[in-house]
Coordinates of C-alpha atoms in Angstrom, one line a residue:
Chain A
M1 CA -38.4 -6.0 27.7
D2 CA -37.8 -5.2 32.1
V3 CA -35.1 -6.9 33.6
T4 CA -36.5 -9.6 34.7
E5 CA -37.5 -10.9 31.9
M6 CA -34.1 -10.4 29.7
K7 CA -33.2 -12.5 33.0
N8 CA -36.0 -15.3 31.5
T9 CA -35.3 -14.9 28.2
V10 CA -31.4 -15.9 28.5
R11 CA -32.5 -18.6 31.1
E12 CA -35.1 -20.1 29.2
F13 CA -32.2 -20.3 26.4
I14 CA -29.4 -21.9 28.6
L15 CA -31.8 -24.5 29.8
A16 CA -33.0 -25.5 26.4
E17 CA -29.6 -25.5 24.6
F18 CA -27.3 -26.7 27.3
L19 CA -29.2 -27.8 30.6
P20 CA -31.8 -30.0 29.1
G21 CA -34.2 -31.9 31.9
E22 CA -33.5 -29.1 34.6
S23 CA -35.8 -27.1 36.1
S24 CA -35.7 -22.9 35.8
A25 CA -35.7 -22.8 39.3
N26 CA -32.7 -24.0 39.7
L27 CA -30.8 -21.6 37.4
K28 CA -30.8 -18.9 39.7
D29 CA -29.8 -14.9 38.3
D30 CA -26.6 -15.4 40.2
T31 CA -25.5 -19.5 39.5
P32 CA -22.0 -19.3 37.8
L33 CA -21.9 -20.7 34.7
R34 CA -18.4 -20.2 32.7
T35 CA -16.0 -20.6 36.1
S36 CA -18.1 -23.6 37.3
G37 CA -17.9 -25.3 34.0
V38 CA -22.0 -25.3 32.8
L39 CA -21.0 -23.4 29.9
D40 CA -17.6 -23.9 28.2
S41 CA -16.5 -21.8 25.2
M42 CA -18.2 -23.6 22.2
A43 CA -21.7 -23.0 24.9
T44 CA -20.6 -19.6 25.5
L45 CA -19.7 -18.4 21.8
K46 CA -23.8 -19.7 21.0
L47 CA -24.9 -17.9 23.9
V48 CA -23.5 -14.6 23.1
S49 CA -24.7 -14.9 19.3
F50 CA -28.5 -15.9 21.1
V51 CA -27.9 -12.7 23.2
E52 CA -26.4 -10.4 20.1
D53 CA -29.4 -11.4 17.7
K54 CA -32.0 -11.3 20.4
F55 CA -31.0 -8.0 21.9
G56 CA -29.8 -6.2 18.3
I57 CA -26.2 -5.7 20.5
E58 CA -22.6 -6.0 19.8
V59 CA -20.4 -8.3 22.1
E60 CA -16.7 -7.4 21.6
A61 CA -14.7 -10.3 21.9
H62 CA -13.2 -8.9 25.2
E63 CA -16.5 -8.2 26.7
A64 CA -17.6 -11.8 26.2
G65 CA -15.3 -13.1 29.1
V66 CA -15.9 -14.2 32.9
E67 CA -16.9 -10.6 34.1
N68 CA -20.4 -10.8 31.4
F69 CA -20.8 -14.4 30.7
D70 CA -20.5 -16.2 34.2
R71 CA -24.4 -14.9 35.6
I72 CA -27.6 -14.5 34.0
S73 CA -26.9 -11.5 36.5
D74 CA -23.9 -10.3 34.9
I75 CA -25.3 -11.1 31.3
A76 CA -28.5 -8.6 31.7
A77 CA -26.3 -6.2 33.2
L78 CA -24.3 -5.8 30.0
I79 CA -27.4 -6.1 27.6
E80 CA -28.6 -3.2 29.4
R81 CA -25.8 -1.4 29.3
K82 CA -26.0 -1.8 25.6
K83 CA -29.3 -0.8 25.1
G84 CA -28.4 2.0 26.8
A85 CA -25.1 3.1 25.4
Chain B
M1 CA 20.4 -22.6 7.3
S2 CA 23.4 -23.2 9.4
Q3 CA 25.2 -26.2 8.1
Q4 CA 26.3 -27.5 12.1
P5 CA 24.1 -30.6 12.8
V6 CA 21.1 -29.9 14.3
N7 CA 20.2 -31.7 17.8
S8 CA 17.6 -29.5 19.3
L9 CA 14.5 -27.2 18.3
V10 CA 16.4 -24.6 20.0
D11 CA 19.3 -24.3 17.0
Y12 CA 16.7 -23.0 15.0
L13 CA 15.7 -20.1 17.4
E14 CA 19.2 -19.4 17.8
A15 CA 20.5 -19.9 14.0
S16 CA 16.9 -17.2 13.1
A17 CA 18.2 -14.9 16.2
A18 CA 21.7 -14.7 14.2
R19 CA 20.5 -14.2 10.5
F20 CA 17.1 -12.3 11.3
P21 CA 18.4 -10.5 14.5
G22 CA 14.9 -7.5 14.4
R23 CA 12.7 -9.4 12.5
P24 CA 9.4 -10.3 14.7
A25 CA 9.1 -13.5 16.0
V26 CA 6.0 -13.8 17.5
V27 CA 3.0 -11.3 18.0
G28 CA 1.3 -11.8 20.5
P29 CA -3.0 -11.4 21.4
D30 CA -2.3 -7.5 22.4
E31 CA 0.0 -6.9 19.6
R32 CA 3.1 -7.0 22.1
T33 CA 5.8 -8.0 19.6
L34 CA 9.5 -10.4 20.4
S35 CA 12.0 -9.9 17.7
Y36 CA 14.2 -12.9 16.8
S37 CA 16.9 -11.0 18.9
E38 CA 14.6 -10.0 22.0
L39 CA 12.9 -13.7 21.9
N40 CA 16.2 -15.7 21.9
V41 CA 18.0 -13.4 24.8
G42 CA 15.2 -13.8 26.7
A43 CA 14.9 -17.3 27.1
D44 CA 18.8 -17.3 27.9
R45 CA 18.2 -15.3 30.9
L46 CA 14.8 -17.2 31.8
A47 CA 16.7 -20.4 31.4
A48 CA 19.8 -19.0 33.3
F49 CA 17.4 -18.7 35.9
L50 CA 16.1 -21.8 35.8
A51 CA 19.3 -23.8 35.9
R52 CA 20.2 -21.0 39.2
R53 CA 16.9 -22.4 40.6
G54 CA 17.7 -25.9 40.4
V55 CA 16.5 -27.2 37.1
K56 CA 18.8 -29.8 35.2
P57 CA 18.7 -31.3 31.9
G58 CA 16.1 -33.7 31.9
D59 CA 13.5 -31.9 34.6
R60 CA 9.9 -31.1 33.8
V61 CA 8.8 -27.4 34.0
G62 CA 4.9 -26.9 34.3
L63 CA 3.4 -24.0 32.0
L64 CA 0.6 -22.7 33.3
L65 CA -0.1 -19.6 31.5
P66 CA -2.2 -17.6 29.0
K67 CA -1.4 -17.1 25.6
S68 CA 0.9 -14.2 25.3
I69 CA 4.5 -13.6 24.7
E70 CA 5.6 -14.4 27.7
A71 CA 4.3 -18.2 27.3
V72 CA 6.1 -18.7 23.9
A73 CA 9.8 -16.9 25.8
A74 CA 8.7 -19.6 29.1
V75 CA 9.0 -22.3 26.8
W76 CA 11.7 -22.2 25.1
S77 CA 13.7 -21.0 28.0
I78 CA 12.4 -24.4 29.1
M79 CA 14.3 -26.0 26.3
K80 CA 16.8 -24.3 26.8
A81 CA 17.5 -25.1 30.2
R82 CA 17.2 -28.8 28.5
A83 CA 14.7 -29.6 30.4
A84 CA 10.9 -30.5 28.8
Y85 CA 8.2 -28.4 29.2
V86 CA 4.3 -29.6 30.1
P87 CA 1.7 -27.2 29.3
I88 CA -1.6 -27.6 30.9
D89 CA -4.8 -25.9 29.8
W90 CA -4.2 -22.9 32.6
K91 CA -8.3 -22.8 32.9
S92 CA -8.8 -26.5 33.5
P93 CA -9.7 -28.1 36.5
A94 CA -6.9 -27.3 40.0
A95 CA -7.3 -31.4 40.3
R96 CA -6.5 -32.3 37.5
A97 CA -3.8 -29.8 37.0
R98 CA -2.6 -30.6 40.1
S99 CA -2.7 -33.9 38.7
I100 CA -0.3 -33.5 35.9
L101 CA 2.3 -31.4 37.6
T102 CA 2.6 -34.1 40.4
D103 CA 2.6 -36.9 37.7
C104 CA 5.5 -35.5 35.6
D105 CA 6.8 -34.6 39.3
T106 CA 7.5 -31.4 37.5
R107 CA 10.8 -28.9 39.2
A108 CA 9.4 -25.9 38.2
V109 CA 5.9 -23.9 36.8
F110 CA 5.3 -21.4 35.4
V111 CA 2.0 -19.8 35.8
D112 CA -0.1 -16.8 35.8
F113 CA -1.2 -14.9 39.0
S114 CA -5.2 -15.8 38.6
V115 CA -4.0 -19.2 38.7
L116 CA -1.4 -19.5 41.4
E117 CA -3.7 -21.6 43.9
T118 CA -3.7 -24.0 41.4
A119 CA 0.1 -24.3 41.3
A120 CA 1.1 -23.5 44.7
G121 CA -1.4 -26.0 46.6
C122 CA 0.3 -28.8 45.2
E123 CA 1.3 -31.6 47.6
P124 CA 4.3 -31.8 48.2
A125 CA 5.3 -27.9 47.6
R126 CA 9.1 -27.7 46.3
D127 CA 8.3 -26.4 42.6
T128 CA 10.1 -23.3 42.2
L129 CA 7.0 -20.7 40.8
I130 CA 6.9 -18.2 38.5
V131 CA 4.5 -16.1 38.0
L132 CA 3.1 -13.7 35.8
N133 CA 0.8 -11.2 36.3
A134 CA 0.8 -10.5 39.7
P135 CA -0.1 -7.3 40.6
D136 CA 2.3 -4.9 42.9
G137 CA 1.7 -5.5 46.8
A138 CA 0.5 -8.9 46.1
E139 CA 1.8 -11.2 48.9
L140 CA 3.3 -14.3 47.2
P141 CA 3.8 -17.1 48.5
A142 CA 7.8 -18.2 50.1
N143 CA 9.1 -20.4 47.1
T144 CA 7.8 -17.6 44.5
V145 CA 9.1 -15.2 42.0
R146 CA 7.7 -13.0 40.0
W147 CA 8.4 -13.4 36.4
E148 CA 9.8 -9.2 36.4
E149 CA 12.2 -11.2 38.4
A150 CA 13.1 -13.7 36.7
A151 CA 13.0 -12.6 33.8
A152 CA 15.9 -9.8 34.5
A153 CA 18.2 -12.8 35.6
P154 CA 21.9 -12.2 34.1
A155 CA 22.2 -14.7 30.9
T156 CA 24.6 -17.6 31.2
A157 CA 26.5 -19.5 28.1
P158 CA 24.0 -21.7 26.7
L159 CA 24.0 -24.9 28.1
A160 CA 26.0 -27.0 26.2
G161 CA 25.5 -31.0 25.3
R162 CA 21.9 -30.6 23.1
D163 CA 21.0 -34.1 22.7
R164 CA 18.6 -35.2 19.6
G165 CA 17.5 -37.7 22.0
E166 CA 16.2 -35.7 25.0
L167 CA 12.6 -34.4 25.6
A168 CA 11.0 -31.3 24.5
Y169 CA 7.8 -32.0 25.9
I170 CA 5.4 -34.2 27.6
L171 CA 1.2 -33.5 26.4
Y172 CA -1.1 -35.1 28.6
T173 CA -3.9 -36.2 26.4
S174 CA -6.7 -38.1 27.9
G175 CA -6.7 -41.2 30.0
S176 CA -8.7 -44.6 29.3
T177 CA -7.7 -45.4 33.3
G178 CA -9.4 -42.1 34.0
V179 CA -6.2 -40.0 34.8
P180 CA -4.9 -38.2 31.8
K181 CA -1.5 -39.4 30.3
G182 CA 1.8 -38.1 29.3
V183 CA 3.1 -38.4 25.8
M184 CA 6.8 -38.4 25.9
L185 CA 8.4 -36.0 22.8
S186 CA 11.9 -35.7 21.8
H187 CA 13.8 -32.9 19.8
A188 CA 14.0 -35.6 17.3
N189 CA 10.2 -36.3 17.5
A190 CA 9.9 -32.6 16.8
L191 CA 12.0 -31.9 14.4
S192 CA 11.2 -34.8 12.0
F193 CA 8.1 -33.2 11.5
V194 CA 9.1 -29.2 11.2
D195 CA 11.7 -30.5 8.6
W196 CA 8.8 -32.3 7.0
C197 CA 7.0 -29.0 7.1
S198 CA 9.5 -27.1 5.8
D199 CA 9.7 -29.5 2.5
E200 CA 6.2 -29.6 2.0
F201 CA 5.1 -26.3 2.7
H202 CA 8.3 -24.0 1.5
P203 CA 7.7 -21.8 4.1
H204 CA 9.9 -18.2 4.2
E205 CA 10.3 -15.5 6.2
D206 CA 7.5 -13.1 5.1
D207 CA 5.1 -15.8 6.1
R208 CA 3.0 -15.0 9.2
F209 CA 1.2 -18.4 10.8
S210 CA -1.4 -17.8 12.9
N211 CA -1.3 -20.4 16.4
H212 CA -4.9 -20.8 17.4
A213 CA -4.3 -24.4 19.1
P214 CA -3.5 -23.8 22.9
F215 CA 0.3 -25.2 23.9
H216 CA -0.9 -28.7 25.7
F217 CA -2.5 -29.2 22.3
D218 CA -0.4 -31.1 19.4
L219 CA -1.1 -28.3 16.7
S220 CA 0.7 -25.6 18.2
V221 CA 4.2 -27.5 17.3
L222 CA 3.9 -26.8 14.4
D223 CA 2.8 -23.0 14.6
L224 CA 5.7 -22.7 17.2
Y225 CA 8.6 -24.1 15.8
V226 CA 7.8 -24.6 11.7
P227 CA 8.1 -20.6 11.6
V228 CA 11.1 -20.1 13.6
K229 CA 13.1 -22.9 11.7
H230 CA 12.6 -20.3 8.7
G231 CA 12.6 -16.4 10.7
A232 CA 8.8 -16.1 10.2
S233 CA 6.8 -15.0 12.8
V234 CA 3.8 -16.6 14.6
H235 CA 0.6 -14.8 15.6
L236 CA -0.8 -16.1 18.9
I237 CA -4.8 -15.9 19.2
D238 CA -6.2 -15.8 22.9
D239 CA -9.1 -17.8 24.3
E240 CA -11.6 -15.3 23.9
T241 CA -11.1 -13.9 20.4
G242 CA -10.0 -17.7 19.1
K243 CA -14.0 -18.5 20.0
S244 CA -15.7 -15.8 18.3
P245 CA -15.8 -16.2 14.4
K246 CA -16.0 -12.7 13.7
H247 CA -12.9 -11.6 16.0
L248 CA -11.1 -14.4 14.3
A249 CA -11.9 -13.1 10.9
A250 CA -11.2 -9.4 11.8
F251 CA -7.4 -11.0 13.4
I252 CA -6.8 -12.7 10.1
E253 CA -7.3 -9.8 7.8
R254 CA -5.5 -7.0 10.5
R255 CA -3.1 -9.3 10.6
K256 CA -2.2 -10.3 7.1
I257 CA -2.4 -14.2 8.1
T258 CA -0.9 -16.4 5.1
I259 CA -0.5 -19.4 7.1
W260 CA -3.5 -20.7 8.9
Y261 CA -4.2 -24.1 11.2
S262 CA -6.6 -25.2 13.1
T263 CA -9.8 -27.4 13.7
P264 CA -12.3 -28.0 11.2
S265 CA -14.5 -27.0 14.1
I266 CA -13.3 -23.3 14.0
L267 CA -13.0 -23.3 9.7
H268 CA -16.7 -24.5 9.9
L269 CA -17.7 -21.2 12.5
L270 CA -15.6 -18.8 10.6
A271 CA -17.5 -20.0 7.3
S272 CA -20.7 -20.3 8.6
L273 CA -20.4 -17.2 11.2
G274 CA -17.3 -15.1 10.3
N275 CA -18.3 -12.8 7.8
L276 CA -15.5 -13.9 5.9
R277 CA -17.2 -12.2 2.6
Q278 CA -16.6 -8.9 3.7
G279 CA -13.4 -8.5 4.0
D280 CA -9.9 -8.8 2.9
F281 CA -8.2 -12.4 3.2
S282 CA -5.7 -12.4 -0.3
S283 CA -3.0 -12.5 2.1
L284 CA -4.0 -16.5 2.9
R285 CA -2.1 -18.9 1.1
I286 CA -2.3 -22.0 2.9
V287 CA -5.2 -23.4 5.2
L288 CA -4.3 -26.2 7.0
F289 CA -6.6 -28.2 8.9
A290 CA -5.9 -31.7 11.4
G291 CA -7.9 -33.4 15.0
E292 CA -11.0 -34.2 13.8
V293 CA -13.0 -35.2 10.4
F294 CA -14.0 -32.0 7.9
P295 CA -17.7 -32.7 7.5
V296 CA -17.9 -32.4 3.0
K297 CA -20.2 -29.5 3.2
H298 CA -18.4 -27.8 5.9
L299 CA -15.5 -27.9 3.4
R300 CA -16.7 -27.0 0.6
E301 CA -19.0 -24.1 2.2
L302 CA -15.5 -22.7 3.2
K303 CA -13.9 -23.6 0.2
S304 CA -16.6 -21.8 -2.6
I305 CA -15.4 -18.4 0.2
W306 CA -11.7 -18.5 0.2
S307 CA -11.4 -19.8 -3.2
W308 CA -7.7 -19.4 -3.4
P309 CA -5.7 -21.1 -0.6
V310 CA -4.4 -24.6 -0.9
Y311 CA -6.0 -26.9 1.9
Y312 CA -4.1 -29.5 3.3
N313 CA -5.8 -32.4 5.8
L314 CA -2.9 -33.1 8.6
Y315 CA -3.8 -36.7 10.2
G316 CA -1.9 -38.1 13.5
P317 CA -2.2 -38.6 16.8
T318 CA -0.2 -37.1 19.4
E319 CA 2.2 -39.5 19.9
T320 CA 2.9 -39.1 15.8
N321 CA 2.5 -35.5 15.3
V322 CA 1.2 -35.6 12.0
C323 CA 1.9 -38.9 9.8
S324 CA -0.2 -38.6 7.1
F325 CA -1.7 -35.3 5.2
A326 CA -4.3 -35.0 2.0
R327 CA -4.0 -32.1 -0.5
I328 CA -7.8 -31.2 -1.3
P329 CA -8.7 -30.4 -4.6
D330 CA -9.4 -27.4 -5.8
G331 CA -13.1 -27.7 -6.7
I332 CA -15.4 -30.6 -4.5
P333 CA -17.8 -31.8 -6.7
E334 CA -21.8 -30.8 -5.4
D335 CA -22.7 -34.6 -4.9
R336 CA -19.4 -35.8 -2.6
T337 CA -20.9 -36.4 0.7
E338 CA -17.4 -38.8 2.0
P339 CA -15.1 -36.4 4.1
Y340 CA -11.3 -36.3 2.1
P341 CA -8.9 -39.0 2.8
I342 CA -6.0 -39.3 5.3
G343 CA -3.7 -39.2 2.6
W344 CA -0.7 -40.8 1.9
T345 CA 2.2 -41.3 5.3
C346 CA 4.6 -38.0 5.6
S347 CA 8.1 -38.7 4.4
H348 CA 8.9 -39.2 7.8
C349 CA 6.8 -41.7 8.4
R350 CA 5.9 -45.4 7.6
P351 CA 2.8 -46.7 7.2
I352 CA 1.5 -50.7 8.5
V353 CA -1.9 -52.1 8.2
L354 CA -2.8 -54.9 9.9
D355 CA -5.5 -57.2 11.0
A356 CA -6.6 -58.1 14.7
G357 CA -4.4 -61.2 14.0
Q358 CA -1.8 -58.5 13.0
K359 CA -1.3 -59.6 9.7
P360 CA -1.3 -57.2 6.7
V361 CA -4.3 -56.8 4.7
A362 CA -4.7 -56.0 1.4
A363 CA -5.6 -52.3 -0.2
G364 CA -9.5 -51.8 0.4
E365 CA -9.3 -53.8 3.4
E366 CA -9.8 -52.4 7.0
G367 CA -7.2 -52.6 9.6
M368 CA -5.6 -51.2 12.0
L369 CA -3.1 -48.7 11.0
Y370 CA 0.7 -48.9 12.7
I371 CA 3.5 -45.9 12.3
A372 CA 7.3 -46.3 12.7
G373 CA 9.7 -43.5 12.1
E374 CA 11.5 -40.5 13.7
S375 CA 8.2 -38.8 14.7
V376 CA 7.1 -41.9 16.9
F377 CA 7.1 -40.6 20.5
Q378 CA 9.1 -42.0 23.4
G379 CA 6.5 -43.3 25.7
Y380 CA 4.1 -42.5 28.0
W381 CA 5.5 -41.1 31.5
N382 CA 5.3 -43.7 34.3
R383 CA 2.8 -45.7 32.2
P384 CA 5.1 -48.9 31.7
E385 CA 2.1 -50.8 31.2
Q386 CA 0.0 -48.6 28.9
Q387 CA 3.2 -48.0 26.9
A388 CA 4.2 -51.6 26.1
A389 CA 0.8 -52.2 24.5
A390 CA 1.0 -49.0 22.5
F391 CA 3.7 -50.7 20.7
L392 CA 4.3 -53.6 18.2
T393 CA 8.0 -54.5 17.9
I394 CA 8.5 -56.0 14.3
E395 CA 12.2 -57.0 13.7
G396 CA 13.4 -54.6 16.6
E397 CA 11.7 -51.7 15.3
R398 CA 9.2 -50.1 17.2
W399 CA 5.4 -49.7 15.6
Y400 CA 2.8 -47.3 17.2
C401 CA -0.6 -48.5 17.1
T402 CA -2.6 -45.5 16.5
G403 CA -6.4 -47.2 17.0
D404 CA -7.6 -46.1 13.9
V405 CA -8.9 -47.9 11.3
V406 CA -8.4 -47.0 8.2
V407 CA -8.6 -48.8 3.9
E408 CA -5.9 -48.0 1.9
D409 CA -7.4 -46.3 -1.7
P410 CA -4.4 -47.4 -4.3
E411 CA -5.6 -43.9 -5.7
C412 CA -6.0 -41.5 -2.9
G413 CA -3.8 -43.2 0.5
Y414 CA -5.7 -43.9 3.4
I415 CA -9.3 -43.2 4.3
Y416 CA -9.8 -42.8 8.1
V417 CA -12.9 -45.5 8.9
G418 CA -13.7 -45.1 12.9
R419 CA -11.9 -46.7 16.0
R420 CA -12.7 -50.0 17.8
D421 CA -11.9 -48.7 21.4
R422 CA -13.9 -46.0 23.3
M423 CA -12.0 -43.2 22.5
V424 CA -13.9 -39.9 20.6
K425 CA -12.4 -36.5 19.4
R426 CA -14.5 -33.3 20.0
R427 CA -13.2 -29.8 18.6
G428 CA -9.7 -32.1 17.7
F429 CA -8.9 -33.0 21.7
R430 CA -9.1 -36.6 22.0
I431 CA -11.5 -38.2 25.1
E432 CA -11.4 -41.5 26.4
L433 CA -15.2 -41.8 27.2
D434 CA -13.8 -44.3 30.0
E435 CA -12.5 -40.6 31.7
I436 CA -15.7 -39.2 31.7
E437 CA -17.3 -42.8 33.9
C438 CA -14.5 -42.8 36.4
A439 CA -15.0 -38.7 37.1
L440 CA -18.9 -39.8 37.0
Y441 CA -18.0 -42.5 39.6
R442 CA -16.4 -39.9 42.0
H443 CA -19.6 -38.2 42.4
P444 CA -21.1 -39.5 46.1
R445 CA -24.7 -40.3 44.7
V446 CA -23.9 -42.1 41.4
R447 CA -24.6 -46.0 41.4
E448 CA -23.6 -46.7 37.7
A449 CA -22.1 -44.5 35.0
A450 CA -22.7 -45.2 31.1
V451 CA -21.2 -42.6 28.7
V452 CA -21.7 -42.7 24.9
A453 CA -21.4 -40.0 22.0
S454 CA -23.1 -39.5 18.8
T455 CA -22.1 -37.1 16.0
T456 CA -24.7 -35.3 14.4
G457 CA -24.2 -33.1 11.5
G458 CA -20.2 -33.0 12.5
E459 CA -21.0 -32.2 15.8
V460 CA -20.1 -34.8 18.9
R461 CA -22.8 -34.8 21.6
I462 CA -21.7 -37.0 24.6
A463 CA -24.1 -38.4 26.9
A464 CA -24.2 -39.4 30.3
Y465 CA -26.3 -42.1 31.5
L466 CA -26.2 -42.7 35.0
S467 CA -28.5 -44.4 38.1
A468 CA -28.5 -42.7 41.7
D469 CA -28.1 -44.3 44.9
A470 CA -31.4 -43.1 46.1
E471 CA -34.4 -40.5 44.6
P472 CA -34.3 -38.1 43.8
P473 CA -31.2 -38.2 41.4
P474 CA -29.0 -35.3 41.3
G475 CA -29.9 -32.3 39.0
V476 CA -28.9 -32.0 35.3
L477 CA -27.5 -28.7 37.0
E478 CA -25.6 -29.9 39.4
M479 CA -23.7 -33.0 37.4
K480 CA -22.7 -30.4 34.8
M481 CA -20.9 -28.5 37.7
F482 CA -20.0 -31.6 39.3
C483 CA -17.8 -32.4 35.7
G484 CA -16.6 -28.8 35.7
K485 CA -15.2 -29.5 38.7
N486 CA -13.0 -32.7 37.5
L487 CA -13.1 -33.0 33.9
P488 CA -11.4 -30.6 31.5
S489 CA -14.7 -28.4 29.5
Y490 CA -14.4 -30.1 26.1
M491 CA -14.9 -33.5 28.5
N492 CA -18.4 -32.2 30.3
P493 CA -21.1 -34.1 29.1
D494 CA -24.2 -32.4 27.0
V495 CA -27.1 -34.6 28.7
F496 CA -27.0 -36.4 31.7
T497 CA -29.9 -38.8 31.7
F498 CA -31.0 -40.9 35.4
L499 CA -32.5 -44.4 35.0
D500 CA -33.9 -46.8 37.2
A501 CA -30.6 -48.9 36.3
L502 CA -28.5 -48.9 33.3
P503 CA -29.9 -51.4 30.9
R504 CA -27.8 -55.1 30.4
T505 CA -26.5 -57.4 27.8
S506 CA -27.6 -60.9 27.9
T507 CA -23.8 -61.1 29.6
N508 CA -24.3 -58.7 32.3
K509 CA -22.2 -55.9 30.6
V510 CA -23.7 -52.4 30.4
D511 CA -25.7 -52.2 27.2
Y512 CA -23.4 -49.9 25.5
R513 CA -24.9 -50.2 22.1
G514 CA -28.4 -49.8 22.8
L515 CA -27.3 -46.6 24.7
A516 CA -25.8 -45.1 21.9
Q517 CA -29.3 -46.0 19.6
R518 CA -31.2 -44.3 22.4
L519 CA -28.7 -40.8 22.0
Q520 CA -29.0 -41.2 18.1
S521 CA -32.4 -41.6 18.0
A522 CA -32.8 -38.7 20.4
A523 CA -30.8 -36.5 18.5
A524 CA -32.8 -37.1 15.1
R525 CA -36.3 -36.0 17.3
T526 CA -34.6 -32.8 18.4
A527 CA -32.9 -32.3 15.0

């Protein structure tokens, strides 16, 4: 899966789970999710679980913060780093 | 325990510092530890600093800090200065945090550098700000002091004149008028609860308590003060670990936690996603939960894995702290579906159940639960009308109206039925749906707003139904972000639906019942 596909997979999950009714065009790669209040702690937990299952990676507690889970582009970068490691 | 009269929570800290100076009092998320002696001396120094900066008995001091041993030292220092601490979610929207600091007129604020702007932006700016985690060389505003400087202040003799009636802390909860309201609790209120916990749970100095709840949530009162009375330790859980079931499980195992306390939501997450069958949790002896109903199938699942601890359901609004409790029996029958009762009132509280005409009801009949006793709060800060409405005076005694409808079962105590107002609880946090509506109305393009909640499988979902001033209406993402700026995260609605106009009843009121049914059927379709 290339980076664009990764981002779209994450995007579709976020839209279906947390933003029902929003169009995918409005959820950009750099839309802030945690810092803007779109995702709360429970939503982030669901997102982390989804990313772990879907991409077969382990996310440590300190990696589930704003640095890696605020924007779709950050999430994709984390997945890439983890897959490459 | 000392035979001196106990006038303040601080007396328990000082007694334990004398009796167990070297024992660990608080262990931070990063495993840094303060012994009883270190915690006591550190709090003395900070208290002396606060006093020199003009903090007087009866003043309020804000806390905008992440979970840390420093935050605990700050809490104790404020109480040693005979002031009340006002803990605020350090990640809450800046406007909401500022409204709380302004409302209770803080004299000083302990603040993390990452959110310094939240406290520094208050008008008028006259508080002393004590900043934790400021990087070397960072430029700080004029009225600001680094933590290191405050913590190095020479300690002075502890302030005399402690009084049980003085405020220990003010906890802000969701308010139905659209602004949070401050629940004022005195040392006597907290001490009566701490002493009841001692009698009921028999903690000892080898106990290791968890602290999952943030300090602005009343569950933290047990975690912070019950261990101190007994020379036990409290282990702080930070935000990131606190919401990750597998890391939380590893934390409980590594720290050998003996007494756990959290909302049922967190215990359910642990049971379903924490791989609890893998680890060694044999140190756990008591599991306490409070803040919301624990769906029985989730409780059964947890008890099938952790079968050995004793489980208690604790119940009580912030205004009374815990006022009733029920011990969960060992075996939960497979066919049981109704939640466990909230049980009988604690020894420091007295209950009455009244009907709408304020007449006592018989066992088996529904009525509103009222509580009197030493744990009942002092009032709402600066809200005389809401305060007057919260109490019923019977023969000169104040009874707090919990707003909770209960039925007394002579066998097992009170059974929680529900509420007659528009307050819901999500993950233990109180939410006035009116406060969400007030926030939505602040959006420039929202014409009408109505918020309803539904519970499916133990999970509370909040839906906002809206109409807009002009087409097209704002998008879901825009509304979610707008609420993110104006409300704490647990109050942000899950669903935003724009309608041409809100449905109305025959008397032209918003048809909340119809909207609730609409939400329920939408939830049923997606379940």
